[in-house]
XYZ file of C-alpha atoms in Angstrom:
417
model
C -81.499 -104.059 6.015
C -85.218 -103.573 6.416
C -86.394 -101.397 9.259
C -89.465 -100.461 11.232
C -89.958 -98.045 14.060
C -92.228 -96.462 16.586
C -92.264 -94.907 20.017
C -93.554 -95.494 23.520
C -94.446 -93.170 26.375
C -91.352 -92.441 28.463
C -90.635 -88.950 29.807
C -87.041 -87.782 30.023
C -87.430 -87.540 33.784
C -87.793 -91.337 33.776
C -84.964 -92.051 31.323
C -82.045 -89.966 30.097
C -80.387 -91.838 27.246
C -77.321 -89.587 27.244
C -76.650 -90.520 30.882
C -77.632 -94.180 30.961
C -75.866 -95.170 27.729
C -72.641 -93.269 28.488
C -71.976 -94.038 32.154
C -70.222 -97.387 31.694
C -73.070 -99.850 32.195
C -72.984 -101.021 28.577
C -70.286 -100.532 25.958
C -71.919 -101.053 22.560
C -74.053 -97.925 22.197
C -72.642 -94.954 20.316
C -74.036 -91.540 19.474
C -74.327 -92.073 15.724
C -75.620 -88.526 15.239
C -76.493 -85.864 17.816
C -79.114 -87.250 20.171
C -79.377 -90.590 18.309
C -77.916 -93.721 19.885
C -77.202 -96.817 17.786
C -76.337 -100.262 19.138
C -77.185 -103.947 19.197
C -79.927 -105.275 21.440
C -81.625 -108.690 21.246
C -79.611 -109.538 18.099
C -80.980 -106.530 16.231
C -79.549 -103.118 15.416
C -81.428 -100.211 16.977
C -81.328 -96.432 16.821
C -82.875 -94.708 19.843
C -83.741 -91.090 20.437
C -86.206 -89.317 22.680
C -88.438 -86.298 23.057
C -89.540 -84.853 26.380
C -92.300 -87.435 26.644
C -91.494 -90.370 24.327
C -88.750 -92.893 23.636
C -88.446 -93.370 19.857
C -86.821 -96.302 18.107
C -85.865 -97.681 14.732
C -85.160 -101.420 14.466
C -83.049 -102.709 11.580
C -83.167 -106.372 10.630
C -81.282 -108.590 8.223
C -82.720 -108.955 4.754
C -83.971 -112.384 3.732
C -81.611 -114.223 1.411
C -82.216 -113.243 -2.186
C -82.411 -115.510 -5.189
C -79.387 -117.559 -6.164
C -76.701 -115.492 -7.849
C -77.581 -112.239 -6.105
C -75.813 -110.671 -3.158
C -77.038 -111.689 0.295
C -75.147 -108.920 2.042
C -77.541 -106.599 3.915
C -77.956 -103.266 2.221
C -76.260 -100.261 3.781
C -78.584 -97.647 5.316
C -77.915 -94.068 6.333
C -78.121 -93.701 10.116
C -78.417 -89.928 9.973
C -81.469 -90.098 7.704
C -83.057 -92.877 9.732
C -82.396 -90.905 12.915
C -84.141 -87.873 11.484
C -87.141 -90.057 10.622
C -87.180 -91.439 14.168
C -87.216 -87.917 15.573
C -90.120 -87.023 13.299
C -92.726 -89.503 12.163
C -91.629 -92.310 14.473
C -92.436 -90.212 17.521
C -96.081 -89.906 16.559
C -97.478 -93.411 16.164
C -95.785 -96.826 16.275
C -95.288 -98.400 12.871
C -97.206 -101.602 12.128
C -95.369 -104.820 11.458
C -93.951 -104.915 7.972
C -95.154 -107.632 5.597
C -92.900 -110.648 5.525
C -91.961 -110.812 9.179
C -89.575 -108.824 11.356
C -89.995 -107.125 14.705
C -93.493 -105.735 15.215
C -94.117 -102.659 17.355
C -95.460 -104.672 20.296
C -92.376 -106.892 20.450
C -89.993 -103.956 20.011
C -91.649 -102.005 22.788
C -91.528 -105.019 25.091
C -87.790 -105.423 24.433
C -87.143 -101.766 25.269
C -89.471 -101.883 28.282
C -87.522 -104.842 29.647
C -84.058 -103.467 28.780
C -84.652 -100.118 30.481
C -86.782 -101.675 33.267
C -89.506 -99.132 32.673
C -91.814 -100.910 35.116
C -89.655 -99.498 37.940
C -91.122 -96.214 39.238
C -87.950 -94.132 39.210
C -89.620 -90.959 40.491
C -90.814 -92.769 43.617
C -87.354 -94.202 44.196
C -85.694 -90.785 43.835
C -88.154 -89.377 46.344
C -87.496 -92.167 48.856
C -83.713 -91.936 48.470
C -83.826 -88.156 48.856
C -85.907 -88.429 52.022
C -83.401 -90.841 53.529
C -80.267 -89.089 52.275
C -79.964 -85.282 52.018
C -76.759 -85.606 49.984
C -78.524 -87.734 47.394
C -81.400 -85.239 47.220
C -79.001 -82.394 46.508
C -77.007 -84.222 43.834
C -79.885 -85.994 42.087
C -81.717 -82.765 41.245
C -79.445 -82.319 38.204
C -79.395 -86.009 37.254
C -82.908 -87.334 36.741
C -83.609 -90.389 34.643
C -80.617 -92.581 35.615
C -81.779 -96.182 35.377
C -80.087 -99.559 35.584
C -80.172 -101.558 32.355
C -81.359 -105.162 32.335
C -78.713 -106.678 30.098
C -78.139 -110.116 28.670
C -76.138 -111.957 31.385
C -73.598 -113.421 28.944
C -72.854 -110.073 27.310
C -72.716 -108.295 30.659
C -70.339 -110.819 32.247
C -67.863 -110.972 29.383
C -67.977 -107.227 28.807
C -67.005 -106.552 32.406
C -64.240 -109.127 32.234
C -62.649 -106.696 29.765
C -62.729 -103.770 32.196
C -59.945 -104.760 34.587
C -56.960 -102.376 34.456
C -58.578 -100.605 31.531
C -60.279 -97.370 30.477
C -63.542 -96.707 28.677
C -62.241 -95.988 25.184
C -60.100 -99.108 25.104
C -62.816 -101.296 26.635
C -65.223 -100.215 23.921
C -62.691 -101.068 21.215
C -61.906 -104.466 22.735
C -65.558 -105.461 22.942
C -66.126 -104.327 19.374
C -63.226 -106.468 18.148
C -64.553 -109.377 20.216
C -67.932 -109.136 18.468
C -66.396 -108.751 15.022
C -64.178 -111.806 15.514
C -66.651 -114.156 17.234
C -70.139 -112.758 16.582
C -72.444 -112.896 13.577
C -72.599 -109.904 11.253
C -76.013 -108.218 11.240
C -75.179 -105.807 8.430
C -73.985 -102.231 8.046
C -75.390 -98.825 8.856
C -73.629 -95.708 7.648
C -70.678 -97.927 6.587
C -70.322 -99.319 10.134
C -70.676 -103.096 10.621
C -72.734 -104.426 13.514
C -72.441 -107.891 15.048
C -74.183 -110.012 17.626
C -72.399 -110.644 20.900
C -70.526 -113.975 20.729
C -72.071 -117.149 22.072
C -70.568 -119.041 24.997
C -69.599 -121.839 22.619
C -67.645 -119.434 20.405
C -65.764 -117.923 23.357
C -65.028 -121.383 24.789
C -63.524 -122.691 21.543
C -60.160 -124.412 21.452
C -58.385 -121.474 19.782
C -60.384 -118.651 21.406
C -57.656 -117.631 23.862
C -55.031 -117.482 21.122
C -57.287 -115.397 18.886
C -58.147 -113.048 21.746
C -54.484 -112.458 22.487
C -54.044 -111.583 18.841
C -56.821 -109.007 19.256
C -54.948 -107.277 22.065
C -56.747 -108.762 25.089
C -53.518 -109.676 26.904
C -54.037 -111.628 30.132
C -57.797 -111.009 29.837
C -57.860 -113.494 26.943
C -57.444 -116.365 29.385
C -60.181 -115.033 31.663
C -62.657 -114.727 28.790
C -61.935 -118.148 27.313
C -61.721 -120.045 30.603
C -64.787 -118.340 32.076
C -66.800 -119.317 28.988
C -65.671 -122.917 29.453
C -66.481 -122.777 33.169
C -69.972 -121.344 32.599
C -70.791 -124.100 30.106
C -69.469 -126.757 32.481
C -70.930 -125.439 35.759
C -74.182 -123.836 34.652
C -74.911 -124.885 31.088
C -75.910 -122.617 28.236
C -78.874 -121.128 30.102
C -77.291 -121.313 33.534
C -76.426 -117.634 33.875
C -80.039 -116.705 33.206
C -81.173 -119.013 36.005
C -79.111 -116.982 38.473
C -81.835 -114.348 38.188
C -83.936 -116.634 40.374
C -81.456 -117.266 43.207
C -80.746 -114.911 46.131
C -78.160 -112.183 45.621
C -75.476 -113.590 47.978
C -75.587 -116.985 46.251
C -75.494 -115.508 42.744
C -72.543 -113.339 43.734
C -70.707 -116.293 45.272
C -71.193 -118.449 42.180
C -69.987 -115.715 39.847
C -66.847 -115.243 41.932
C -65.870 -118.862 41.224
C -65.322 -117.993 37.546
C -61.790 -117.192 36.327
C -61.082 -113.453 36.487
C -64.316 -112.562 38.297
C -63.860 -110.683 41.553
C -66.325 -108.901 43.803
C -66.672 -105.788 41.616
C -67.394 -107.663 38.367
C -69.745 -110.057 40.169
C -71.720 -107.148 41.622
C -71.908 -105.426 38.230
C -73.371 -108.570 36.665
C -75.757 -109.096 39.582
C -77.027 -105.519 39.337
C -77.119 -105.023 35.561
C -78.116 -108.484 34.339
C -79.419 -110.680 37.171
C -82.146 -108.505 38.758
C -80.249 -107.941 42.027
C -81.150 -104.285 42.601
C -79.493 -104.374 46.034
C -76.044 -105.138 44.588
C -73.664 -102.180 44.965
C -70.527 -102.469 42.808
C -67.647 -101.030 44.814
C -64.446 -99.769 43.224
C -61.984 -97.024 44.076
C -64.385 -94.471 42.600
C -67.323 -95.491 44.827
C -64.941 -95.814 47.748
C -63.883 -92.182 47.304
C -67.532 -91.077 47.131
C -68.162 -92.924 50.419
C -65.181 -91.281 52.101
C -65.700 -87.775 50.722
C -69.489 -87.465 50.912
C -70.430 -89.837 53.740
C -67.430 -89.574 56.076
C -66.507 -93.266 55.933
C -62.836 -93.907 56.694
C -62.541 -97.519 55.650
C -59.064 -98.533 54.521
C -57.536 -95.047 54.426
C -54.333 -95.053 52.391
C -55.011 -98.326 50.598
C -54.542 -98.513 46.818
C -57.257 -101.103 46.222
C -60.582 -102.172 47.693
C -60.286 -105.410 49.702
C -63.158 -107.875 49.869
C -64.026 -106.845 53.436
C -64.526 -103.271 52.248
C -66.796 -104.436 49.435
C -69.054 -106.048 52.033
C -68.954 -103.109 54.452
C -69.597 -100.401 51.874
C -72.310 -102.453 50.183
C -73.981 -103.010 53.547
C -73.757 -99.321 54.439
C -75.454 -98.214 51.230
C -78.118 -100.926 51.455
C -79.021 -99.739 54.956
C -79.143 -96.134 53.734
C -81.013 -96.559 50.440
C -82.891 -99.836 50.815
C -83.538 -102.692 48.360
C -82.720 -100.585 45.253
C -79.377 -99.403 46.634
C -77.538 -100.317 43.422
C -79.779 -97.967 41.452
C -79.151 -95.094 43.875
C -75.416 -95.667 43.680
C -75.617 -95.371 39.888
C -77.100 -91.871 40.185
C -74.270 -90.620 42.403
C -71.750 -92.401 40.213
C -73.065 -90.584 37.125
C -73.076 -87.260 38.934
C -69.453 -87.725 39.927
C -68.097 -88.612 36.482
C -65.889 -85.896 35.062
C -67.767 -86.126 31.766
C -71.012 -85.101 33.472
C -69.578 -82.944 36.279
C -68.360 -80.482 33.684
C -71.848 -80.313 32.165
C -74.580 -80.896 34.796
C -77.153 -81.328 32.007
C -75.005 -84.072 30.445
C -73.702 -81.752 27.751
C -77.149 -80.765 26.490
C -78.595 -77.349 25.857
C -82.304 -76.513 26.156
C -82.969 -78.072 22.759
C -81.276 -81.314 23.749
C -78.355 -80.797 21.333
C -74.750 -81.503 22.374
C -72.841 -78.585 23.864
C -70.056 -79.060 21.353
C -69.007 -81.048 18.319
C -66.463 -82.825 20.499
C -69.239 -83.960 22.832
C -71.204 -85.343 19.912
C -68.199 -87.301 18.657
C -66.827 -88.406 22.012
C -68.594 -91.768 22.027
C -68.375 -92.758 18.393
C -66.881 -96.149 17.768
C -63.051 -96.237 17.894
C -61.527 -96.651 14.444
C -58.160 -97.996 15.507
C -57.244 -100.936 17.690
C -54.814 -100.156 20.546
C -51.851 -102.423 20.909
C -51.970 -105.073 23.574
C -50.968 -103.851 27.001
C -51.848 -100.190 26.455
C -54.305 -98.302 28.591
C -54.675 -96.979 32.100
C -56.362 -98.481 35.125
C -60.149 -98.759 34.959
C -62.041 -98.060 38.208
C -63.082 -101.710 38.382
C -59.461 -102.804 38.276
C -59.110 -102.957 42.030
C -59.644 -106.714 42.213
C -56.841 -109.135 42.840
C -58.235 -111.471 40.182
C -56.698 -109.465 37.363
C -53.343 -108.771 38.940
C -50.775 -107.406 36.460
C -47.115 -108.157 36.650
C -44.757 -106.207 38.876
C -43.391 -104.405 35.836
C -46.861 -103.406 34.714
C -47.703 -102.058 38.161
C -44.530 -100.041 38.177
C -45.310 -98.574 34.776
C -48.712 -97.382 35.982
C -47.198 -95.794 39.066
C -44.684 -93.834 37.019
C -46.998 -92.139 34.564
C -50.574 -91.381 33.623
C -51.779 -92.521 30.224
C -53.349 -89.151 29.476
C -56.670 -90.758 28.535
C -59.848 -88.918 29.626
C -60.883 -91.890 31.757
C -57.504 -92.541 33.317
C -57.604 -93.613 36.948
C -53.924 -94.288 37.503
C -52.741 -93.444 41.046
C -52.771 -89.684 41.418
C -55.565 -89.148 38.876
C -59.170 -88.521 39.827
C -61.377 -91.527 39.005
C -63.540 -90.849 35.957
C -64.569 -94.247 34.659
C -67.806 -96.195 34.428
C -69.904 -98.381 36.640
């Protein structure tokens, strides 16, 4: 694969990669080497890292097909070496466009600017939220730079369809298998293959549900396949993107008509893909934050979050934090994750290195595929849309899975947005 790279001004106070890419907004970024994050964005493979003042990137692209008789498989590159280059020369001046095409520095920077929504003045928002909410001001001091990603609506929707009754490690593996089975291969880095996210047409195919069940998706296979069919029928290929231009309540309502999409998933898509900054995804985790830190006693003793509570909690936080309430909620959500609670600086020392080897490896891509039906409840699994069988519910009541992100009854919620 050929590559180019560069950097753009972006202080760590405005963006903390180790927080934003690990908190459960997106599931395809992994820490390929300490402080270097590799994933797929805009159908390209990227490695991101940062200094105190700059966001650095390397973009890898597919090689052009070679002459007949030669291999057309993209060449393997070493992520560690490329990451070291990004931390060095790439953080000085952006690289010019390579001869023969590819992503030039202007286009790459625009993609990153849009993905991380760098036009949003995060410092001003933190200041406003802190002035309105003393609890936020106290917590946010240790968690600067938490932003909401602006994701592709198709990838965001179908990724969150995989989160019901699930935990982070298994979700990541499922989405990876989904991309390998239905996406297009972009090549390999450090012996790891990378793929595009599948198209709606691929997920809506006649045998998609059967193939997904074979990949361990269980009952979610039907939701993925049937939602893809419904999106194509109701909205068309570009229909999800057009929801960026309709009011939040209408976008949320339309999403909730799709198979398997409840209030939590709809709000996640609205917030993270459809430019609805006021959307506040509510799950058992956010519900506990509201009860513990804000004294709200909605639905005490309930095991799930009913639709009425979604509306009431969302309204409460919108009144408190204003039109970017979903962004403020993400900061408190990050601060409350066990992963980050144990290390207020997100596991980083003064030099920005991981606090331990385990921390550096914690978010590498899973190498084994869990069997269908395994896994503990994900915080977003409180919707009735993805109701498991009576036997499955009983199994979750009886035991905890032991996973770090387990949120089975009796365990403290530790999952993602």
